[in-house]
Every structure is written in structure tokens, then in C-alpha cells.
XYZ file of C-alpha atoms in Angstrom:
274
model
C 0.000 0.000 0.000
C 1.077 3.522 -1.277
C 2.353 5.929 2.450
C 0.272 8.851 1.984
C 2.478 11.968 2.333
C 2.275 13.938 5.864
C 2.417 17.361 5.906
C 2.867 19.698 9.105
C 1.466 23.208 8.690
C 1.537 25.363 11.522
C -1.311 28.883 11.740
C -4.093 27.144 9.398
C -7.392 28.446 10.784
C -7.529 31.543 9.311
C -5.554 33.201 6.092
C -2.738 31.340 3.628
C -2.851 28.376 6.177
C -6.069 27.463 5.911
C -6.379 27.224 2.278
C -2.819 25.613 2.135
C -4.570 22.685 4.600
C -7.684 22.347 2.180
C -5.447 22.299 -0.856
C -2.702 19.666 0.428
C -5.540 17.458 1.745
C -7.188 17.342 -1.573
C -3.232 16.642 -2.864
C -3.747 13.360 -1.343
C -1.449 14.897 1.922
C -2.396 13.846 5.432
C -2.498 16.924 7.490
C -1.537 17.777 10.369
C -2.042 21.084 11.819
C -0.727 22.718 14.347
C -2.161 25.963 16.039
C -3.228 27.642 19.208
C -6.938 26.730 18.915
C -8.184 23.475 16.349
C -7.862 24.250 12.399
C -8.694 22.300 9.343
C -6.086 19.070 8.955
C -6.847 15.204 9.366
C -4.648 15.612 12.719
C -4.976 18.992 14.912
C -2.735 19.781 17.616
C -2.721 22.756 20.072
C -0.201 23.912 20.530
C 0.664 27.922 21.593
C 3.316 29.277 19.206
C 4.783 31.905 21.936
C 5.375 29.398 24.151
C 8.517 27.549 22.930
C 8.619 24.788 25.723
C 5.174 23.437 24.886
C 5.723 23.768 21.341
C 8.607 21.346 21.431
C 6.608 19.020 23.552
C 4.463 19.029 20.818
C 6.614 18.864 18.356
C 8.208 15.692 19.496
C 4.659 14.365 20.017
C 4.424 14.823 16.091
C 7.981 12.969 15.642
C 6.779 10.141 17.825
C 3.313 9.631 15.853
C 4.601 10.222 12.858
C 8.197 8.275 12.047
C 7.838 10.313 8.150
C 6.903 13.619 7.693
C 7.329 14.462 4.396
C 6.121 18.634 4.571
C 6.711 20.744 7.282
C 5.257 24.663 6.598
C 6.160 27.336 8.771
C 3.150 29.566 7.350
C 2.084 30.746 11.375
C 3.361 34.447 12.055
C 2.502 37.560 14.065
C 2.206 41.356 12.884
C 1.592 43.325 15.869
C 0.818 47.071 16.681
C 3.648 47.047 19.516
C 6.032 45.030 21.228
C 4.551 42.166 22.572
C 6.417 39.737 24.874
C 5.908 36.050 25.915
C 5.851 34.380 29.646
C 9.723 33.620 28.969
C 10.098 37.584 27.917
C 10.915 36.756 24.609
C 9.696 39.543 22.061
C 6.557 38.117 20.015
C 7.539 38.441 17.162
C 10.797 36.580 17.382
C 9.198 33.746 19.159
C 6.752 33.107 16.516
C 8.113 33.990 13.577
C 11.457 32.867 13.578
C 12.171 30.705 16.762
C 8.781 28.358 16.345
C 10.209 27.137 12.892
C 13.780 26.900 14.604
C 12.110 24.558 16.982
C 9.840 22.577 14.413
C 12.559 22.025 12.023
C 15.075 20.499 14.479
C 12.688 18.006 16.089
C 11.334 16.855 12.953
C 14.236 16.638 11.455
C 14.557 13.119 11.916
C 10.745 12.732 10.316
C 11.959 14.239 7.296
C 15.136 12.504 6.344
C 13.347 9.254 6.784
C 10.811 10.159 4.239
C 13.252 11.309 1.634
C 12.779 14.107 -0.112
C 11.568 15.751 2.678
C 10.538 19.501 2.198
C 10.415 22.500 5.040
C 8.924 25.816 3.732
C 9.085 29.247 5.979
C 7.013 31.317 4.468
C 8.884 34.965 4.417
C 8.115 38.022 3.439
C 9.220 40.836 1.029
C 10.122 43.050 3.478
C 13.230 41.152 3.891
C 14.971 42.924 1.472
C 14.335 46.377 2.713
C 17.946 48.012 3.264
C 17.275 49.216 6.650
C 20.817 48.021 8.333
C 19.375 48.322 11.883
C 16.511 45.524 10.928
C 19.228 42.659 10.883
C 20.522 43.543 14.441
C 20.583 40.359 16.504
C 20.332 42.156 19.565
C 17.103 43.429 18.489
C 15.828 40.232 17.824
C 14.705 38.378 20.993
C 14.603 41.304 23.538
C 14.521 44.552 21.419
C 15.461 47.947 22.791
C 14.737 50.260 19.580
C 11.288 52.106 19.472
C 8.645 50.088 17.942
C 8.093 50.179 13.826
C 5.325 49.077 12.339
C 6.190 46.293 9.521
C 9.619 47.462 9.212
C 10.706 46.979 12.756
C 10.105 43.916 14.505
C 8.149 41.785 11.915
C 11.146 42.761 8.886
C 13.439 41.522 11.711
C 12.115 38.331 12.270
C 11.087 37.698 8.397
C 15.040 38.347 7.562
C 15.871 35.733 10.477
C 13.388 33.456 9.278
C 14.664 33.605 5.887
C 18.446 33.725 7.409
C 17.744 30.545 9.370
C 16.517 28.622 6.054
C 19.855 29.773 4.375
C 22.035 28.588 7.440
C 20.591 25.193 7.735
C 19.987 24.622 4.198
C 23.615 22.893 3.545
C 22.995 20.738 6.793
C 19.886 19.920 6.047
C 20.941 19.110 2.333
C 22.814 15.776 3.754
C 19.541 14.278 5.242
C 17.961 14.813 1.485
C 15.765 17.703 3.212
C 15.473 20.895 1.188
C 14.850 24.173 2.694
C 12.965 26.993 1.266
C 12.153 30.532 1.934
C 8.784 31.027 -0.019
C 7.393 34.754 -0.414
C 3.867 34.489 -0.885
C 3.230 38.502 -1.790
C 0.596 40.297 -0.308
C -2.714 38.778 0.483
C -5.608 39.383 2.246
C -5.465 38.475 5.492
C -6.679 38.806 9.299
C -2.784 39.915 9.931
C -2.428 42.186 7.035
C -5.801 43.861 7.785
C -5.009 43.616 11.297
C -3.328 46.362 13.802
C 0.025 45.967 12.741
C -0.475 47.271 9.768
C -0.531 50.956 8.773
C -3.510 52.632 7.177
C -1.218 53.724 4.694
C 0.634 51.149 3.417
C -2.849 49.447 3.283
C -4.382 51.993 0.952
C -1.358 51.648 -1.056
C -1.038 47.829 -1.090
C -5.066 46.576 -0.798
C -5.676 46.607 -4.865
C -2.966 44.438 -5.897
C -3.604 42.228 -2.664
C -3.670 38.627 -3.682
C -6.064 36.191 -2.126
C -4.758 33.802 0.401
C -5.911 31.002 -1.619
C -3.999 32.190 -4.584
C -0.856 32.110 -2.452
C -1.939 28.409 -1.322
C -2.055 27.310 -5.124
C 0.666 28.637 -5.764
C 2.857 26.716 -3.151
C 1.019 23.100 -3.964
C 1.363 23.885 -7.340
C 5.069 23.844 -7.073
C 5.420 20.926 -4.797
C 3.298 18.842 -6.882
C 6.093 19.880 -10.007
C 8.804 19.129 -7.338
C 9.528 21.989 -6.034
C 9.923 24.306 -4.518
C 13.663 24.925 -4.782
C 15.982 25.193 -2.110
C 17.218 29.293 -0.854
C 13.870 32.007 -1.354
C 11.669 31.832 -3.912
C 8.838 34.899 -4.878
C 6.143 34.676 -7.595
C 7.620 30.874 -8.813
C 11.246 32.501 -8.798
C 14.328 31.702 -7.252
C 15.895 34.938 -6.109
C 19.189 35.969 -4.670
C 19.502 36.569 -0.879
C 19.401 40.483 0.061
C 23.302 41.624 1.207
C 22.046 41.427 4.861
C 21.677 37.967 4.789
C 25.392 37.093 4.545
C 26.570 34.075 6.065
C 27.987 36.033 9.116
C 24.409 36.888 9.855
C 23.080 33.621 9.376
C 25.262 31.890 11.423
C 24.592 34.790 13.743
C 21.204 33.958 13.530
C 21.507 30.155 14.082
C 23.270 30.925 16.880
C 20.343 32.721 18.620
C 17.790 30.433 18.287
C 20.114 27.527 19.459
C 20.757 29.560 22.579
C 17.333 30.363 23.177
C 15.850 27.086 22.719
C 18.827 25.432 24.944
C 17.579 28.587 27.573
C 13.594 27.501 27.117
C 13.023 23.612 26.748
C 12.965 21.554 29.256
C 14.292 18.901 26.368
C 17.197 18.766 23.557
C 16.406 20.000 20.603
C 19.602 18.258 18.014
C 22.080 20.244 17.411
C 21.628 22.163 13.623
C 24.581 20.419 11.775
């Protein structure tokens, strides 16, 4: 009997995630979905995003049930109207956004390589290639000290570290037959674009050319289902070259965060990235 392919996809009740579930399911994938409150998937489990101990508890749950995981999606993120911070003071954004993935990617790790071929995709953002210098700052990252930004501050930051992270574990990763992409899904319409975080403004500006979440869904299955997609970032079906702030002294920079963090948080190992 053909294994029907498992795919993990974190934030699907609402927005790109949701559709994505739909979609894969009706790929012939067996879902499983992981967010704060149940979401579509043949297999939901809670699990709260800012809360990086009980993430990896769930995590390894997934690992445990599920020896082959074929699809892991990093599509959950936060936009916020201010700093936000979790019970372990870790700023919100960071948590979610960049050091959830961190912590899904290393203890399914193991899942993956044993379904060959395996496939992890973060999705990112454009707003990682916006030149401000003081984005990439690692020190901003977990416990910021800069005034609050809307888009460009903490949610840029921990898109580019996202995307960073991808890059630094892709070589890694590459050994265990696991590719790692950074997929841009452009703007869409969703409860965290129309939400507080961001500006009236760059709403006007942006709302027209807004894609639908489901369009972004397509777009993703339709590339796994051609094999892809590739390895690094892709945007709009197209590989594309890092920004200059993702060198590999930031990524490993990067790396080196989340490792720390998650060694600080769990009560468990997470393996180590190479």
C-alpha cells in the first residue's frame, strides 16, 4: 500500500494556512495542523506558538506519531501594533516567527530525512529585502530595545531571520535529502495584514494588488506537486538571490540565537543544527 504523504502546517485556521490545509488534503497529503486553537487538517494539535517549551513538547509528540513527515510549513506568524512579549520575555515576534520554525525544524528533522525528499517551507516576506541596516541587528531580535516600527521593525526583523535561518541550515539539512525553502507568498488578504500591525497607509497603497490567500496556497502546492519548490527564497515561482544582509555572518549569527534560546527555554534537547 502507497504511504500517503504527511504534511505539518503550523497557523491554518484563518488566512494562507487554511487554504494551504484544504489544498494539500485534496493533494492526497495527510495533514496535520498545528495551532493555538483546532484548524482544518486530518490531525490537529494545540499547541501555543509563543510558548517555545510546549511547542517542542508538541513537536516531538508529532515525531513520535509520525516516524515520516514528508512537509513541514512554517506559514504561522505575528504582525503586531507594539512590542509584545511572551511568559519567557521573549519579544513576540521573534518567538513566533522565527524561533517556532527553529524549533519545528530540528525536532522533525529526523521525520523528514526518513521520508526522503523531505521539504520544510518558511514562508517569508518581502520586506526582507528592505535596506534598513538596523533591521538585521541580533540584539534586536529576541529582547529589542529600539522604538517600535510598524512592519519594518520587529516583523522585517524576524522575516530576515526566518529567511536567514533557512539559508544557514539549508547545507545541513541538504545531507539528510531535506530541502529548505524561503517562499514569499506577496501580499494577500489576510486577518494579519488587515489587522493592527499594519498601517492605514501602506494598506491603501497595497489593498488593490492584494492577492487572495488562496492564490498564495495554489501557488505553493502547485510547485510541490512539479517538485519543487527549490531550495534558498523563492517569490512569484522565482528563485531569487539573498538580500546583502543575509550574509553568512548573519546567518550563522542567527543560528546561533535560536540555538541559545531554545537550549535557555526547553525543558528537552532540541539536536544540534549540523
Amino acid at each position: 500500500m502507497t504511504r500517503r504523504p504527511v504534511a505539518v502546517v503550523t497557523g491554518t485556521t484563518s488566512g494562507i494556512g487554511c487554504q494551504l490545509a484544504r489544498r494539500l488534503a485534496h493533494a492526497g497529503y495527510h495533514v496535520v495542523s498545528v495551532n493555538r486553537r483546532a484548524g482544518p487538517g486530518d490531525d490537529a494539535r494545540l499547541a501555543d506558538l509563543t510558548d517555545t517549551a510546549h511547542l517542542a513538547h508538541t513537536a516531538h509528540a508529532i515525531a513520535r506519531d509520525y516516524p515520516c513527515v514528508d512537509l513541514l510549513v512554517n506559514n504561522a506568524a505575528l504582525m503586531l501594533g507594539d512590542y509584545r512579549y511572551t511568559a519567557d520575555g521573549v519579544e513576540a515576534h521573534f518567538a513566533v516567527n522565527t524561533l517556532a520554525p527553529f524549533v519545528l525544524m530540528q525536532a522533525l528533522r529526523a521525520s523528514l530525512a526518513r521520508a526522503g525528499n523531505g521539504r520544510i517551507v518558511n514562508l517569508v516576506s518581502a520586506v526582507i529585502y528592505e535596506a534598513d541596516t538596523r533591521a538585521s541587528e541580533i540584539d534586536q531580535l529576541a529582547r529589542p530595545t529600539q522604538p517600535f516600527v510598524p512592519v519594518f521593525g520587529p516583523y522585517a526583523r524576524s522575516k530576515r531571520a526566518l529567511a536567514a535561518l533557512g539559508l544557514a541550515l539549508q547545507a545541513a539539512y541538504a545531507k539528510d535529502d531535506i530541502r529548505v525553502c524561503g517562499f514569499d507568498p506577496g501580499s494577500c488578504r489576510t486577518p494579519m495584514t488587515l489587522g493592527r500591525g499594519m498601517p492605514w497607509r501602506l494598506l491603501l497603497r497595497h489593498f488593490v494588488r492584494m492577492r487572495t490567500p488562496d492564490a498564495a496556497a495554489r501557488e505553493l502546492v502547485t510547485m510541490l506537486g512539479a517538485g519543487g519548490p527549490p531550495a534558498g527564497i523563492v517569490s512569484d515561482g522565482r528563485w531569487l538571490a539573498p538580500p546583502p544582509l543575509l550574509d553568512a555572518g548573519y546567518q550563522q549569527d542567527v543560528l546561533a540565537l535560536c540555538r541559545a534560546q531554545a537550549v535557555a527555554l526547553l525543558p528537552m534537547p532540541i539536536p544540534a543544527a549540523g
